[in-house]
């Protein structure tokens, strides 16, 4: 319920609560899990929640943590989708959403600062984070390339340290104090095959059933196949997924218009849980306006739920199948150096997400910049939203100075913006 603002804010909220406040997970365990989840396709924040639940209570913990992480977003966005298609975008509602976005900027910045303080503990990691941020923001570098580059730098840095005898002695405790049963690591291949068969069936069975019953040209079948493929090929978290889906859903399948895609992203940003829940909105609107033979609202609900199922189910598969292996090799010195530098790149990625949100919330126009033949856009200073900037500053004071709870800052910001008619 506190996870507003996309992956940067969500990861920060989990770290603050689980590591700093409740101390259920050590900082080392949290960072190790985050590094693995950043390498997976799909929403990294959801996968991190599943992984942390698995660390504490195995499969049951992963199911509870992951399920409850996405359930509020599924329910709230479904309700907002119904209101969207029935009543359209009301001015007061739009203004309230803008106020939430201003507060979310502060949450994202707070999350980035919190993680940077813990992860950027050397000049190499500071440089990696900065270069990752620059590569993504100004050069639109592919996310997998940024992560792979950071991993390679970490690997060669480890080789350098090993040649010069400067390696620190690794900890002998594989699980860092967590009472993870050793039996989980026995018969790993058989366990992984069982996990893969069970979760793979749960993931793919609805698509196969639709294909058999309704045929390959039915809109539900097409959606199931498309979003199943999207969950496999979209590395780089929520924004990578949304970029790919926006292009395909708008230009190729015509399920939503460009404006509806923007509206769906805005609605997703105002709901708790992973930002990739915006895909549910795409499935809802696409099925609502498509020829399904059912009532539009029923079609929309079914399309939205189908999209969420094929998008989120594989997240449980990746974590449950891979976590035991990842935990076992946690004391591998070379791998640790690689993943440690990947974690520094992750900070740069989250800084890029924060900048993206600031640019697209507080500025209305962008200036095309051309440097040595390389083109990118920067926000126009003249187009800054002064009210939004002031509201963001007020939210910043409330969060950083007054330590007000997020559940209070978000609705207060929404009410202020709605009353001001932002």
mmCIF file of C-alpha atoms in Angstrom:
data_model
loop_
_atom_site.group_PDB
_atom_site.id
_atom_site.type_symbol
_atom_site.label_atom_id
_atom_site.label_comp_id
_atom_site.label_asym_id
_atom_site.label_seq_id
_atom_site.Cartn_x
_atom_site.Cartn_y
_atom_site.Cartn_z
ATOM 1 C CA UNK A 1 0.000 0.000 0.000
ATOM 2 C CA UNK A 2 3.034 2.299 0.359
ATOM 3 C CA UNK A 3 4.660 1.284 -2.918
ATOM 4 C CA UNK A 4 3.935 4.326 -5.079
ATOM 5 C CA UNK A 5 6.323 5.809 -7.596
ATOM 6 C CA UNK A 6 7.712 2.948 -9.634
ATOM 7 C CA UNK A 7 10.616 0.575 -8.925
ATOM 8 C CA UNK A 8 12.986 3.145 -7.420
ATOM 9 C CA UNK A 9 10.518 4.147 -4.712
ATOM 10 C CA UNK A 10 9.323 0.568 -4.152
ATOM 11 C CA UNK A 11 12.827 -0.793 -3.642
ATOM 12 C CA UNK A 12 13.544 2.076 -1.268
ATOM 13 C CA UNK A 13 10.380 1.409 0.744
ATOM 14 C CA UNK A 14 11.228 -2.302 1.059
ATOM 15 C CA UNK A 15 14.770 -1.491 2.167
ATOM 16 C CA UNK A 16 13.612 1.033 4.747
ATOM 17 C CA UNK A 17 11.014 -1.268 6.282
ATOM 18 C CA UNK A 18 12.644 -4.708 5.998
ATOM 19 C CA UNK A 19 16.285 -3.752 6.626
ATOM 20 C CA UNK A 20 16.288 -0.551 8.682
ATOM 21 C CA UNK A 21 13.088 -0.760 10.712
ATOM 22 C CA UNK A 22 12.086 -4.406 11.169
ATOM 23 C CA UNK A 23 15.547 -5.884 10.557
ATOM 24 C CA UNK A 24 14.038 -9.005 8.992
ATOM 25 C CA UNK A 25 16.701 -8.989 6.242
ATOM 26 C CA UNK A 26 20.347 -7.934 6.414
ATOM 27 C CA UNK A 27 21.614 -5.236 4.108
ATOM 28 C CA UNK A 28 23.932 -7.764 2.454
ATOM 29 C CA UNK A 29 21.053 -10.161 1.772
ATOM 30 C CA UNK A 30 18.913 -7.348 0.375
ATOM 31 C CA UNK A 31 21.596 -6.132 -2.044
ATOM 32 C CA UNK A 32 22.423 -9.680 -3.170
ATOM 33 C CA UNK A 33 18.758 -10.375 -3.909
ATOM 34 C CA UNK A 34 18.391 -7.038 -5.728
ATOM 35 C CA UNK A 35 21.396 -7.758 -7.935
ATOM 36 C CA UNK A 36 19.896 -11.067 -9.060
ATOM 37 C CA UNK A 37 16.445 -9.603 -9.677
ATOM 38 C CA UNK A 38 17.896 -6.808 -11.826
ATOM 39 C CA UNK A 39 19.217 -9.481 -14.214
ATOM 40 C CA UNK A 40 15.764 -11.000 -14.762
ATOM 41 C CA UNK A 41 13.141 -10.028 -17.348
ATOM 42 C CA UNK A 42 10.083 -8.277 -15.961
ATOM 43 C CA UNK A 43 9.389 -6.040 -12.937
ATOM 44 C CA UNK A 44 12.388 -6.130 -10.614
ATOM 45 C CA UNK A 45 10.542 -4.712 -7.588
ATOM 46 C CA UNK A 46 7.991 -7.551 -7.584
ATOM 47 C CA UNK A 47 10.735 -10.135 -8.055
ATOM 48 C CA UNK A 48 12.658 -8.602 -5.159
ATOM 49 C CA UNK A 49 9.577 -8.837 -2.929
ATOM 50 C CA UNK A 50 9.161 -12.510 -3.869
ATOM 51 C CA UNK A 51 12.856 -13.216 -3.265
ATOM 52 C CA UNK A 52 12.852 -11.559 0.170
ATOM 53 C CA UNK A 53 9.726 -13.495 1.141
ATOM 54 C CA UNK A 54 11.428 -16.700 -0.014
ATOM 55 C CA UNK A 55 14.508 -15.920 2.071
ATOM 56 C CA UNK A 56 12.415 -15.617 5.220
ATOM 57 C CA UNK A 57 9.796 -18.344 4.722
ATOM 58 C CA UNK A 58 10.638 -20.278 1.553
ATOM 59 C CA UNK A 59 7.883 -20.793 -1.029
ATOM 60 C CA UNK A 60 5.055 -19.771 1.289
ATOM 61 C CA UNK A 61 6.863 -16.557 2.109
ATOM 62 C CA UNK A 62 7.456 -15.810 -1.556
ATOM 63 C CA UNK A 63 3.810 -16.433 -2.412
ATOM 64 C CA UNK A 64 2.541 -14.200 0.381
ATOM 65 C CA UNK A 65 5.065 -11.409 -0.237
ATOM 66 C CA UNK A 66 4.653 -11.375 -4.017
ATOM 67 C CA UNK A 67 0.892 -11.869 -3.973
ATOM 68 C CA UNK A 68 0.225 -9.095 -1.487
ATOM 69 C CA UNK A 69 2.690 -6.814 -3.287
ATOM 70 C CA UNK A 70 0.650 -6.867 -6.511
ATOM 71 C CA UNK A 71 -2.909 -7.385 -5.194
ATOM 72 C CA UNK A 72 -3.603 -3.746 -4.144
ATOM 73 C CA UNK A 73 -2.440 -2.512 -7.562
ATOM 74 C CA UNK A 74 -4.549 -5.051 -9.456
ATOM 75 C CA UNK A 75 -7.691 -4.149 -7.526
ATOM 76 C CA UNK A 76 -7.226 -0.369 -7.539
ATOM 77 C CA UNK A 77 -6.209 -0.122 -11.204
ATOM 78 C CA UNK A 78 -9.126 -2.326 -12.228
ATOM 79 C CA UNK A 79 -11.495 0.054 -10.449
ATOM 80 C CA UNK A 80 -9.817 3.079 -12.029
ATOM 81 C CA UNK A 81 -9.988 1.439 -15.466
ATOM 82 C CA UNK A 82 -13.747 0.980 -15.113
ATOM 83 C CA UNK A 83 -14.159 4.606 -14.077
ATOM 84 C CA UNK A 84 -11.911 5.689 -16.954
ATOM 85 C CA UNK A 85 -13.933 4.031 -19.707
ATOM 86 C CA UNK A 86 -17.296 4.993 -18.169
ATOM 87 C CA UNK A 87 -16.730 8.601 -17.103
ATOM 88 C CA UNK A 88 -13.537 9.767 -18.776
ATOM 89 C CA UNK A 89 -10.897 11.964 -17.213
ATOM 90 C CA UNK A 90 -12.494 14.536 -14.879
ATOM 91 C CA UNK A 91 -10.503 17.767 -14.292
ATOM 92 C CA UNK A 92 -10.514 17.416 -10.497
ATOM 93 C CA UNK A 93 -9.326 13.823 -10.752
ATOM 94 C CA UNK A 94 -6.533 14.799 -13.137
ATOM 95 C CA UNK A 95 -5.416 17.532 -10.764
ATOM 96 C CA UNK A 96 -5.412 15.102 -7.837
ATOM 97 C CA UNK A 97 -3.278 12.652 -9.821
ATOM 98 C CA UNK A 98 -0.811 15.451 -10.541
ATOM 99 C CA UNK A 99 -0.482 16.132 -6.824
ATOM 100 C CA UNK A 100 0.275 12.479 -6.207
ATOM 101 C CA UNK A 101 2.992 12.569 -8.880
ATOM 102 C CA UNK A 102 4.652 15.537 -7.161
ATOM 103 C CA UNK A 103 4.767 13.616 -3.890
ATOM 104 C CA UNK A 104 6.004 10.514 -5.692
ATOM 105 C CA UNK A 105 9.020 12.472 -7.008
ATOM 106 C CA UNK A 106 10.097 13.035 -3.411
ATOM 107 C CA UNK A 107 9.600 9.360 -2.589
ATOM 108 C CA UNK A 108 11.729 8.316 -5.561
ATOM 109 C CA UNK A 109 14.535 10.746 -4.687
ATOM 110 C CA UNK A 110 14.483 9.545 -1.086
ATOM 111 C CA UNK A 111 14.770 5.942 -2.274
ATOM 112 C CA UNK A 112 17.706 6.731 -4.569
ATOM 113 C CA UNK A 113 19.585 8.558 -1.794
ATOM 114 C CA UNK A 114 18.995 5.724 0.645
ATOM 115 C CA UNK A 115 20.318 3.063 -1.721
ATOM 116 C CA UNK A 116 23.224 5.187 -2.955
ATOM 117 C CA UNK A 117 24.431 5.687 0.604
ATOM 118 C CA UNK A 118 24.710 1.940 1.097
ATOM 119 C CA UNK A 119 25.774 0.724 -2.340
ATOM 120 C CA UNK A 120 28.234 3.360 -3.565
ATOM 121 C CA UNK A 121 31.062 2.708 -1.112
ATOM 122 C CA UNK A 122 34.030 3.058 -3.482
ATOM 123 C CA UNK A 123 35.220 5.334 -6.276
ATOM 124 C CA UNK A 124 34.733 2.543 -8.808
ATOM 125 C CA UNK A 125 31.077 2.150 -7.843
ATOM 126 C CA UNK A 126 30.520 5.905 -7.866
ATOM 127 C CA UNK A 127 31.963 6.060 -11.365
ATOM 128 C CA UNK A 128 29.874 3.073 -12.477
ATOM 129 C CA UNK A 129 26.674 4.644 -11.170
ATOM 130 C CA UNK A 130 27.439 7.983 -12.815
ATOM 131 C CA UNK A 131 28.373 6.484 -16.185
ATOM 132 C CA UNK A 132 25.278 4.256 -16.126
ATOM 133 C CA UNK A 133 23.110 7.300 -15.450
ATOM 134 C CA UNK A 134 24.721 9.266 -18.309
ATOM 135 C CA UNK A 135 24.503 6.328 -20.727
ATOM 136 C CA UNK A 136 20.791 5.876 -20.073
ATOM 137 C CA UNK A 137 19.715 9.513 -19.876
ATOM 138 C CA UNK A 138 21.736 11.048 -22.701
ATOM 139 C CA UNK A 139 22.568 8.126 -24.978
ATOM 140 C CA UNK A 140 19.464 5.926 -24.535
ATOM 141 C CA UNK A 141 21.773 2.947 -24.002
ATOM 142 C CA UNK A 142 20.010 -0.441 -23.798
ATOM 143 C CA UNK A 143 19.534 -1.481 -20.192
ATOM 144 C CA UNK A 144 21.042 -4.985 -20.714
ATOM 145 C CA UNK A 145 24.164 -3.376 -22.203
ATOM 146 C CA UNK A 146 24.552 -1.094 -19.169
ATOM 147 C CA UNK A 147 24.191 -3.987 -16.727
ATOM 148 C CA UNK A 148 26.506 -6.233 -18.762
ATOM 149 C CA UNK A 149 29.114 -3.473 -18.962
ATOM 150 C CA UNK A 150 29.002 -2.918 -15.208
ATOM 151 C CA UNK A 151 29.374 -6.649 -14.623
ATOM 152 C CA UNK A 152 32.415 -6.825 -16.911
ATOM 153 C CA UNK A 153 34.047 -3.885 -15.121
ATOM 154 C CA UNK A 154 33.464 -5.662 -11.813
ATOM 155 C CA UNK A 155 34.980 -8.868 -13.198
ATOM 156 C CA UNK A 156 38.153 -7.217 -14.471
ATOM 157 C CA UNK A 157 38.452 -5.210 -11.264
ATOM 158 C CA UNK A 158 38.354 -8.484 -9.348
ATOM 159 C CA UNK A 159 41.093 -9.929 -11.569
ATOM 160 C CA UNK A 160 43.219 -6.845 -10.922
ATOM 161 C CA UNK A 161 42.770 -7.125 -7.150
ATOM 162 C CA UNK A 162 43.558 -10.836 -7.220
ATOM 163 C CA UNK A 163 46.772 -10.275 -9.160
ATOM 164 C CA UNK A 164 47.896 -7.643 -6.662
ATOM 165 C CA UNK A 165 46.830 -9.594 -3.566
ATOM 166 C CA UNK A 166 44.268 -7.038 -2.382
ATOM 167 C CA UNK A 167 41.224 -9.301 -2.083
ATOM 168 C CA UNK A 168 39.274 -9.236 1.142
ATOM 169 C CA UNK A 169 38.564 -12.559 2.769
ATOM 170 C CA UNK A 170 34.911 -13.547 2.128
ATOM 171 C CA UNK A 171 32.471 -14.358 4.875
ATOM 172 C CA UNK A 172 32.048 -18.030 5.656
ATOM 173 C CA UNK A 173 28.339 -17.675 6.310
ATOM 174 C CA UNK A 174 26.537 -18.389 3.069
ATOM 175 C CA UNK A 175 23.163 -17.210 4.281
ATOM 176 C CA UNK A 176 24.292 -14.249 6.371
ATOM 177 C CA UNK A 177 22.427 -15.302 9.480
ATOM 178 C CA UNK A 178 19.254 -16.477 7.751
ATOM 179 C CA UNK A 179 18.091 -19.923 8.783
ATOM 180 C CA UNK A 180 17.772 -21.207 5.231
ATOM 181 C CA UNK A 181 17.481 -24.977 5.402
ATOM 182 C CA UNK A 182 20.436 -26.794 3.807
ATOM 183 C CA UNK A 183 17.996 -29.366 2.446
ATOM 184 C CA UNK A 184 16.777 -26.725 0.015
ATOM 185 C CA UNK A 185 20.097 -27.019 -1.756
ATOM 186 C CA UNK A 186 20.029 -30.824 -1.953
ATOM 187 C CA UNK A 187 18.710 -32.426 -5.114
ATOM 188 C CA UNK A 188 18.738 -28.990 -6.713
ATOM 189 C CA UNK A 189 18.168 -30.196 -10.231
ATOM 190 C CA UNK A 190 15.091 -32.228 -9.315
ATOM 191 C CA UNK A 191 13.732 -29.356 -7.233
ATOM 192 C CA UNK A 192 14.291 -26.875 -10.060
ATOM 193 C CA UNK A 193 12.552 -29.162 -12.570
ATOM 194 C CA UNK A 194 9.552 -29.529 -10.265
ATOM 195 C CA UNK A 195 9.384 -25.794 -9.697
ATOM 196 C CA UNK A 196 9.699 -25.065 -13.395
ATOM 197 C CA UNK A 197 7.028 -27.580 -14.380
ATOM 198 C CA UNK A 198 4.522 -26.329 -11.798
ATOM 199 C CA UNK A 199 4.980 -22.591 -12.384
ATOM 200 C CA UNK A 200 5.514 -23.006 -16.095
ATOM 201 C CA UNK A 201 2.163 -24.805 -16.325
ATOM 202 C CA UNK A 202 0.416 -22.141 -14.261
ATOM 203 C CA UNK A 203 1.905 -19.461 -16.475
ATOM 204 C CA UNK A 204 1.228 -20.981 -19.898
ATOM 205 C CA UNK A 205 -1.949 -22.999 -19.315
ATOM 206 C CA UNK A 206 -4.400 -20.072 -19.773
ATOM 207 C CA UNK A 207 -2.771 -19.159 -23.093
ATOM 208 C CA UNK A 208 -2.848 -22.757 -24.326
ATOM 209 C CA UNK A 209 -6.482 -23.138 -23.240
ATOM 210 C CA UNK A 210 -7.526 -19.962 -25.064
ATOM 211 C CA UNK A 211 -5.680 -21.091 -28.179
ATOM 212 C CA UNK A 212 -7.518 -24.435 -28.190
ATOM 213 C CA UNK A 213 -10.991 -23.099 -27.302
ATOM 214 C CA UNK A 214 -11.080 -19.752 -29.116
ATOM 215 C CA UNK A 215 -8.472 -20.074 -31.858
ATOM 216 C CA UNK A 216 -5.396 -18.051 -32.674
ATOM 217 C CA UNK A 217 -7.273 -14.993 -34.020
ATOM 218 C CA UNK A 218 -9.384 -14.296 -30.937
ATOM 219 C CA UNK A 219 -8.384 -11.064 -29.188
ATOM 220 C CA UNK A 220 -7.948 -12.831 -25.824
ATOM 221 C CA UNK A 221 -5.591 -15.362 -27.402
ATOM 222 C CA UNK A 222 -3.623 -12.650 -29.183
ATOM 223 C CA UNK A 223 -3.286 -10.701 -25.933
ATOM 224 C CA UNK A 224 -2.200 -13.769 -23.986
ATOM 225 C CA UNK A 225 0.470 -14.638 -26.539
ATOM 226 C CA UNK A 226 1.709 -11.048 -26.828
ATOM 227 C CA UNK A 227 2.022 -10.355 -23.100
ATOM 228 C CA UNK A 228 3.574 -13.788 -22.515
ATOM 229 C CA UNK A 229 6.258 -12.878 -25.050
ATOM 230 C CA UNK A 230 6.665 -9.436 -23.479
ATOM 231 C CA UNK A 231 7.367 -11.008 -20.081
ATOM 232 C CA UNK A 232 10.228 -12.983 -21.652
ATOM 233 C CA UNK A 233 12.004 -10.391 -23.785
ATOM 234 C CA UNK A 234 11.732 -7.191 -21.762
ATOM 235 C CA UNK A 235 14.875 -6.903 -19.649
ATOM 236 C CA UNK A 236 15.335 -3.658 -17.797
ATOM 237 C CA UNK A 237 12.348 -3.422 -15.486
ATOM 238 C CA UNK A 238 9.052 -1.593 -15.758
ATOM 239 C CA UNK A 239 10.075 1.165 -18.155
ATOM 240 C CA UNK A 240 11.645 -1.276 -20.601
ATOM 241 C CA UNK A 241 8.433 -3.344 -20.556
ATOM 242 C CA UNK A 242 6.214 -0.288 -20.962
ATOM 243 C CA UNK A 243 8.287 1.100 -23.840
ATOM 244 C CA UNK A 244 8.030 -2.161 -25.749
ATOM 245 C CA UNK A 245 4.315 -2.644 -25.046
ATOM 246 C CA UNK A 246 3.462 0.978 -25.865
ATOM 247 C CA UNK A 247 4.983 0.647 -29.302
ATOM 248 C CA UNK A 248 3.332 -2.676 -30.082
ATOM 249 C CA UNK A 249 -0.072 -2.018 -28.486
ATOM 250 C CA UNK A 250 -0.481 1.427 -30.070
ATOM 251 C CA UNK A 251 1.105 1.039 -33.489
ATOM 252 C CA UNK A 252 0.652 -2.644 -34.343
ATOM 253 C CA UNK A 253 -2.353 -4.005 -32.442
ATOM 254 C CA UNK A 254 -4.261 -0.712 -31.991
ATOM 255 C CA UNK A 255 -5.588 -1.801 -28.604
ATOM 256 C CA UNK A 256 -5.070 1.692 -27.153
ATOM 257 C CA UNK A 257 -4.295 5.135 -28.542
ATOM 258 C CA UNK A 258 -1.108 7.008 -27.658
ATOM 259 C CA UNK A 259 -3.076 9.275 -25.306
ATOM 260 C CA UNK A 260 -4.732 6.294 -23.642
ATOM 261 C CA UNK A 261 -1.301 4.740 -23.110
ATOM 262 C CA UNK A 262 -0.133 7.909 -21.372
ATOM 263 C CA UNK A 263 -3.311 7.961 -19.281
ATOM 264 C CA UNK A 264 -2.762 4.328 -18.328
ATOM 265 C CA UNK A 265 0.776 5.073 -17.178
ATOM 266 C CA UNK A 266 -0.529 7.999 -15.146
ATOM 267 C CA UNK A 267 -3.160 5.801 -13.505
ATOM 268 C CA UNK A 268 -0.552 3.141 -12.742
ATOM 269 C CA UNK A 269 1.703 5.726 -11.100
ATOM 270 C CA UNK A 270 -1.108 6.648 -8.724
ATOM 271 C CA UNK A 271 -1.746 3.072 -7.606
ATOM 272 C CA UNK A 272 0.406 0.998 -5.228
ATOM 273 C CA UNK A 273 2.503 -1.892 -6.446
ATOM 274 C CA UNK A 274 4.676 -2.396 -9.537
ATOM 275 C CA UNK A 275 4.455 0.257 -12.248
ATOM 276 C CA UNK A 276 4.189 -2.496 -14.863
ATOM 277 C CA UNK A 277 0.599 -2.925 -13.654
ATOM 278 C CA UNK A 278 -0.068 -0.378 -16.419
ATOM 279 C CA UNK A 279 -0.139 -3.393 -18.747
ATOM 280 C CA UNK A 280 -3.384 -4.421 -17.061
ATOM 281 C CA UNK A 281 -4.891 -1.131 -18.224
ATOM 282 C CA UNK A 282 -3.784 -1.895 -21.792
ATOM 283 C CA UNK A 283 -5.408 -5.323 -21.617
ATOM 284 C CA UNK A 284 -8.569 -3.845 -20.105
ATOM 285 C CA UNK A 285 -9.044 -1.124 -22.733
ATOM 286 C CA UNK A 286 -8.041 -3.413 -25.591
ATOM 287 C CA UNK A 287 -10.591 -6.037 -24.607
ATOM 288 C CA UNK A 288 -13.216 -3.396 -23.742
ATOM 289 C CA UNK A 289 -13.105 -1.947 -27.254
ATOM 290 C CA UNK A 290 -12.458 -5.251 -29.038
ATOM 291 C CA UNK A 291 -14.979 -7.620 -30.588
ATOM 292 C CA UNK A 292 -15.172 -10.406 -28.000
ATOM 293 C CA UNK A 293 -18.869 -11.304 -28.091
ATOM 294 C CA UNK A 294 -19.193 -10.365 -24.414
ATOM 295 C CA UNK A 295 -20.330 -7.170 -22.733
ATOM 296 C CA UNK A 296 -17.605 -4.482 -22.917
ATOM 297 C CA UNK A 297 -17.086 -4.251 -19.152
ATOM 298 C CA UNK A 298 -16.852 -8.025 -18.704
ATOM 299 C CA UNK A 299 -14.457 -8.218 -21.639
ATOM 300 C CA UNK A 300 -12.335 -5.458 -20.134
ATOM 301 C CA UNK A 301 -12.141 -7.130 -16.730
ATOM 302 C CA UNK A 302 -11.214 -10.487 -18.279
ATOM 303 C CA UNK A 303 -8.638 -8.852 -20.562
ATOM 304 C CA UNK A 304 -7.058 -7.001 -17.638
ATOM 305 C CA UNK A 305 -6.886 -10.075 -15.410
ATOM 306 C CA UNK A 306 -5.480 -12.194 -18.243
ATOM 307 C CA UNK A 307 -2.770 -9.604 -18.899
ATOM 308 C CA UNK A 308 -1.804 -9.462 -15.217
ATOM 309 C CA UNK A 309 -1.674 -13.270 -14.961
ATOM 310 C CA UNK A 310 0.731 -13.833 -17.866
ATOM 311 C CA UNK A 311 2.814 -10.805 -16.826
ATOM 312 C CA UNK A 312 3.289 -11.565 -13.124
ATOM 313 C CA UNK A 313 3.231 -15.380 -12.905
ATOM 314 C CA UNK A 314 6.684 -15.836 -14.502
ATOM 315 C CA UNK A 315 8.171 -13.611 -11.795
ATOM 316 C CA UNK A 316 7.471 -16.364 -9.266
ATOM 317 C CA UNK A 317 9.004 -18.916 -11.630
ATOM 318 C CA UNK A 318 12.293 -17.020 -12.057
ATOM 319 C CA UNK A 319 12.737 -16.493 -8.330
ATOM 320 C CA UNK A 320 11.653 -19.894 -7.018
ATOM 321 C CA UNK A 321 13.762 -21.724 -9.620
ATOM 322 C CA UNK A 322 16.871 -19.564 -9.306
ATOM 323 C CA UNK A 323 17.025 -18.354 -5.700
ATOM 324 C CA UNK A 324 18.472 -21.572 -4.192
ATOM 325 C CA UNK A 325 21.344 -21.501 -6.705
ATOM 326 C CA UNK A 326 21.966 -17.798 -6.234
ATOM 327 C CA UNK A 327 22.122 -18.168 -2.457
ATOM 328 C CA UNK A 328 24.495 -21.126 -2.671
ATOM 329 C CA UNK A 329 27.071 -19.245 -4.747
ATOM 330 C CA UNK A 330 26.809 -16.074 -2.712
ATOM 331 C CA UNK A 331 30.340 -16.424 -1.335
ATOM 332 C CA UNK A 332 31.879 -16.783 -4.778
ATOM 333 C CA UNK A 333 34.355 -13.885 -4.706
ATOM 334 C CA UNK A 334 34.321 -13.266 -8.455
ATOM 335 C CA UNK A 335 30.539 -13.327 -8.672
ATOM 336 C CA UNK A 336 30.256 -11.034 -5.670
ATOM 337 C CA UNK A 337 32.506 -8.450 -7.313
ATOM 338 C CA UNK A 338 30.491 -8.666 -10.531
ATOM 339 C CA UNK A 339 27.137 -8.323 -8.764
ATOM 340 C CA UNK A 340 28.482 -5.600 -6.482
ATOM 341 C CA UNK A 341 29.328 -3.470 -9.488
ATOM 342 C CA UNK A 342 25.974 -4.326 -11.050
ATOM 343 C CA UNK A 343 24.347 -2.944 -7.902
ATOM 344 C CA UNK A 344 26.236 0.334 -8.476
ATOM 345 C CA UNK A 345 24.853 0.462 -12.018
ATOM 346 C CA UNK A 346 21.393 -0.123 -10.549
ATOM 347 C CA UNK A 347 21.751 3.139 -8.609
ATOM 348 C CA UNK A 348 22.469 4.892 -11.901
ATOM 349 C CA UNK A 349 19.399 3.233 -13.404
ATOM 350 C CA UNK A 350 17.235 4.434 -10.532
ATOM 351 C CA UNK A 351 18.670 7.951 -10.871
ATOM 352 C CA UNK A 352 17.626 7.871 -14.508
ATOM 353 C CA UNK A 353 14.113 6.836 -13.513
ATOM 354 C CA UNK A 354 13.971 9.683 -11.002
ATOM 355 C CA UNK A 355 15.121 12.165 -13.651
ATOM 356 C CA UNK A 356 12.574 10.801 -16.129
ATOM 357 C CA UNK A 357 9.768 11.327 -13.604
ATOM 358 C CA UNK A 358 10.918 14.851 -12.726
ATOM 359 C CA UNK A 359 11.198 15.862 -16.384
ATOM 360 C CA UNK A 360 7.792 14.485 -17.371
ATOM 361 C CA UNK A 361 5.953 15.764 -14.312
ATOM 362 C CA UNK A 362 7.327 19.265 -13.817
ATOM 363 C CA UNK A 363 8.045 20.303 -17.421
ATOM 364 C CA UNK A 364 5.709 20.604 -20.384
ATOM 365 C CA UNK A 365 8.127 21.057 -23.299
ATOM 366 C CA UNK A 366 11.511 19.679 -24.279
ATOM 367 C CA UNK A 367 14.388 21.115 -26.297
ATOM 368 C CA UNK A 368 16.149 18.878 -28.839
ATOM 369 C CA UNK A 369 19.910 18.916 -28.266
ATOM 370 C CA UNK A 370 22.485 17.895 -30.882
ATOM 371 C CA UNK A 371 26.038 17.242 -29.674
ATOM 372 C CA UNK A 372 28.465 15.954 -32.310
ATOM 373 C CA UNK A 373 25.638 14.299 -34.189
ATOM 374 C CA UNK A 374 24.114 12.728 -31.082
ATOM 375 C CA UNK A 375 20.578 13.915 -30.335
ATOM 376 C CA UNK A 376 18.661 13.908 -27.067
ATOM 377 C CA UNK A 377 15.971 16.012 -25.389
ATOM 378 C CA UNK A 378 16.223 18.159 -22.274
ATOM 379 C CA UNK A 379 13.358 19.964 -20.519
ATOM 380 C CA UNK A 380 12.787 23.592 -21.436
ATOM 381 C CA UNK A 381 13.309 25.839 -18.355
ATOM 382 C CA UNK A 382 10.533 28.167 -19.572
ATOM 383 C CA UNK A 383 8.000 25.325 -19.462
ATOM 384 C CA UNK A 384 8.478 24.468 -15.805
ATOM 385 C CA UNK A 385 5.289 24.028 -13.803
ATOM 386 C CA UNK A 386 5.773 26.445 -10.906
ATOM 387 C CA UNK A 387 2.853 25.086 -8.889
ATOM 388 C CA UNK A 388 4.120 21.515 -9.291
ATOM 389 C CA UNK A 389 7.637 22.557 -8.336
ATOM 390 C CA UNK A 390 6.377 24.297 -5.192
ATOM 391 C CA UNK A 391 4.174 21.346 -4.267
ATOM 392 C CA UNK A 392 7.125 18.977 -4.754
ATOM 393 C CA UNK A 393 9.267 21.184 -2.525
ATOM 394 C CA UNK A 394 6.572 21.173 0.173
ATOM 395 C CA UNK A 395 6.336 17.388 -0.065
ATOM 396 C CA UNK A 396 10.135 17.230 0.220
ATOM 397 C CA UNK A 397 10.077 19.222 3.437
ATOM 398 C CA UNK A 398 7.315 16.974 4.786
ATOM 399 C CA UNK A 399 9.261 13.789 4.012
ATOM 400 C CA UNK A 400 12.880 14.800 4.710
ATOM 401 C CA UNK A 401 12.481 17.333 7.524
ATOM 402 C CA UNK A 402 9.173 16.609 9.229
ATOM 403 C CA UNK A 403 9.354 12.810 8.673
ATOM 404 C CA UNK A 404 5.657 12.663 7.804
ATOM 405 C CA UNK A 405 4.335 9.212 6.817
ATOM 406 C CA UNK A 406 3.833 8.556 3.122
ATOM 407 C CA UNK A 407 0.186 7.608 3.618
ATOM 408 C CA UNK A 408 -0.369 11.185 4.771
ATOM 409 C CA UNK A 409 1.873 13.024 2.291
ATOM 410 C CA UNK A 410 0.303 11.399 -0.789
ATOM 411 C CA UNK A 411 -3.374 12.227 -0.114
ATOM 412 C CA UNK A 412 -2.541 15.713 1.207
ATOM 413 C CA UNK A 413 -0.631 16.473 -1.986
ATOM 414 C CA UNK A 414 -3.554 15.156 -4.050
ATOM 415 C CA UNK A 415 -6.077 17.294 -2.170
ATOM 416 C CA UNK A 416 -3.929 20.453 -2.457
ATOM 417 C CA UNK A 417 -3.548 19.944 -6.211
ATOM 418 C CA UNK A 418 -7.245 19.190 -6.684
ATOM 419 C CA UNK A 419 -8.297 22.326 -4.775
ATOM 420 C CA UNK A 420 -5.821 24.419 -6.746
ATOM 421 C CA UNK A 421 -7.080 22.976 -10.009
ATOM 422 C CA UNK A 422 -3.596 21.953 -11.114
#
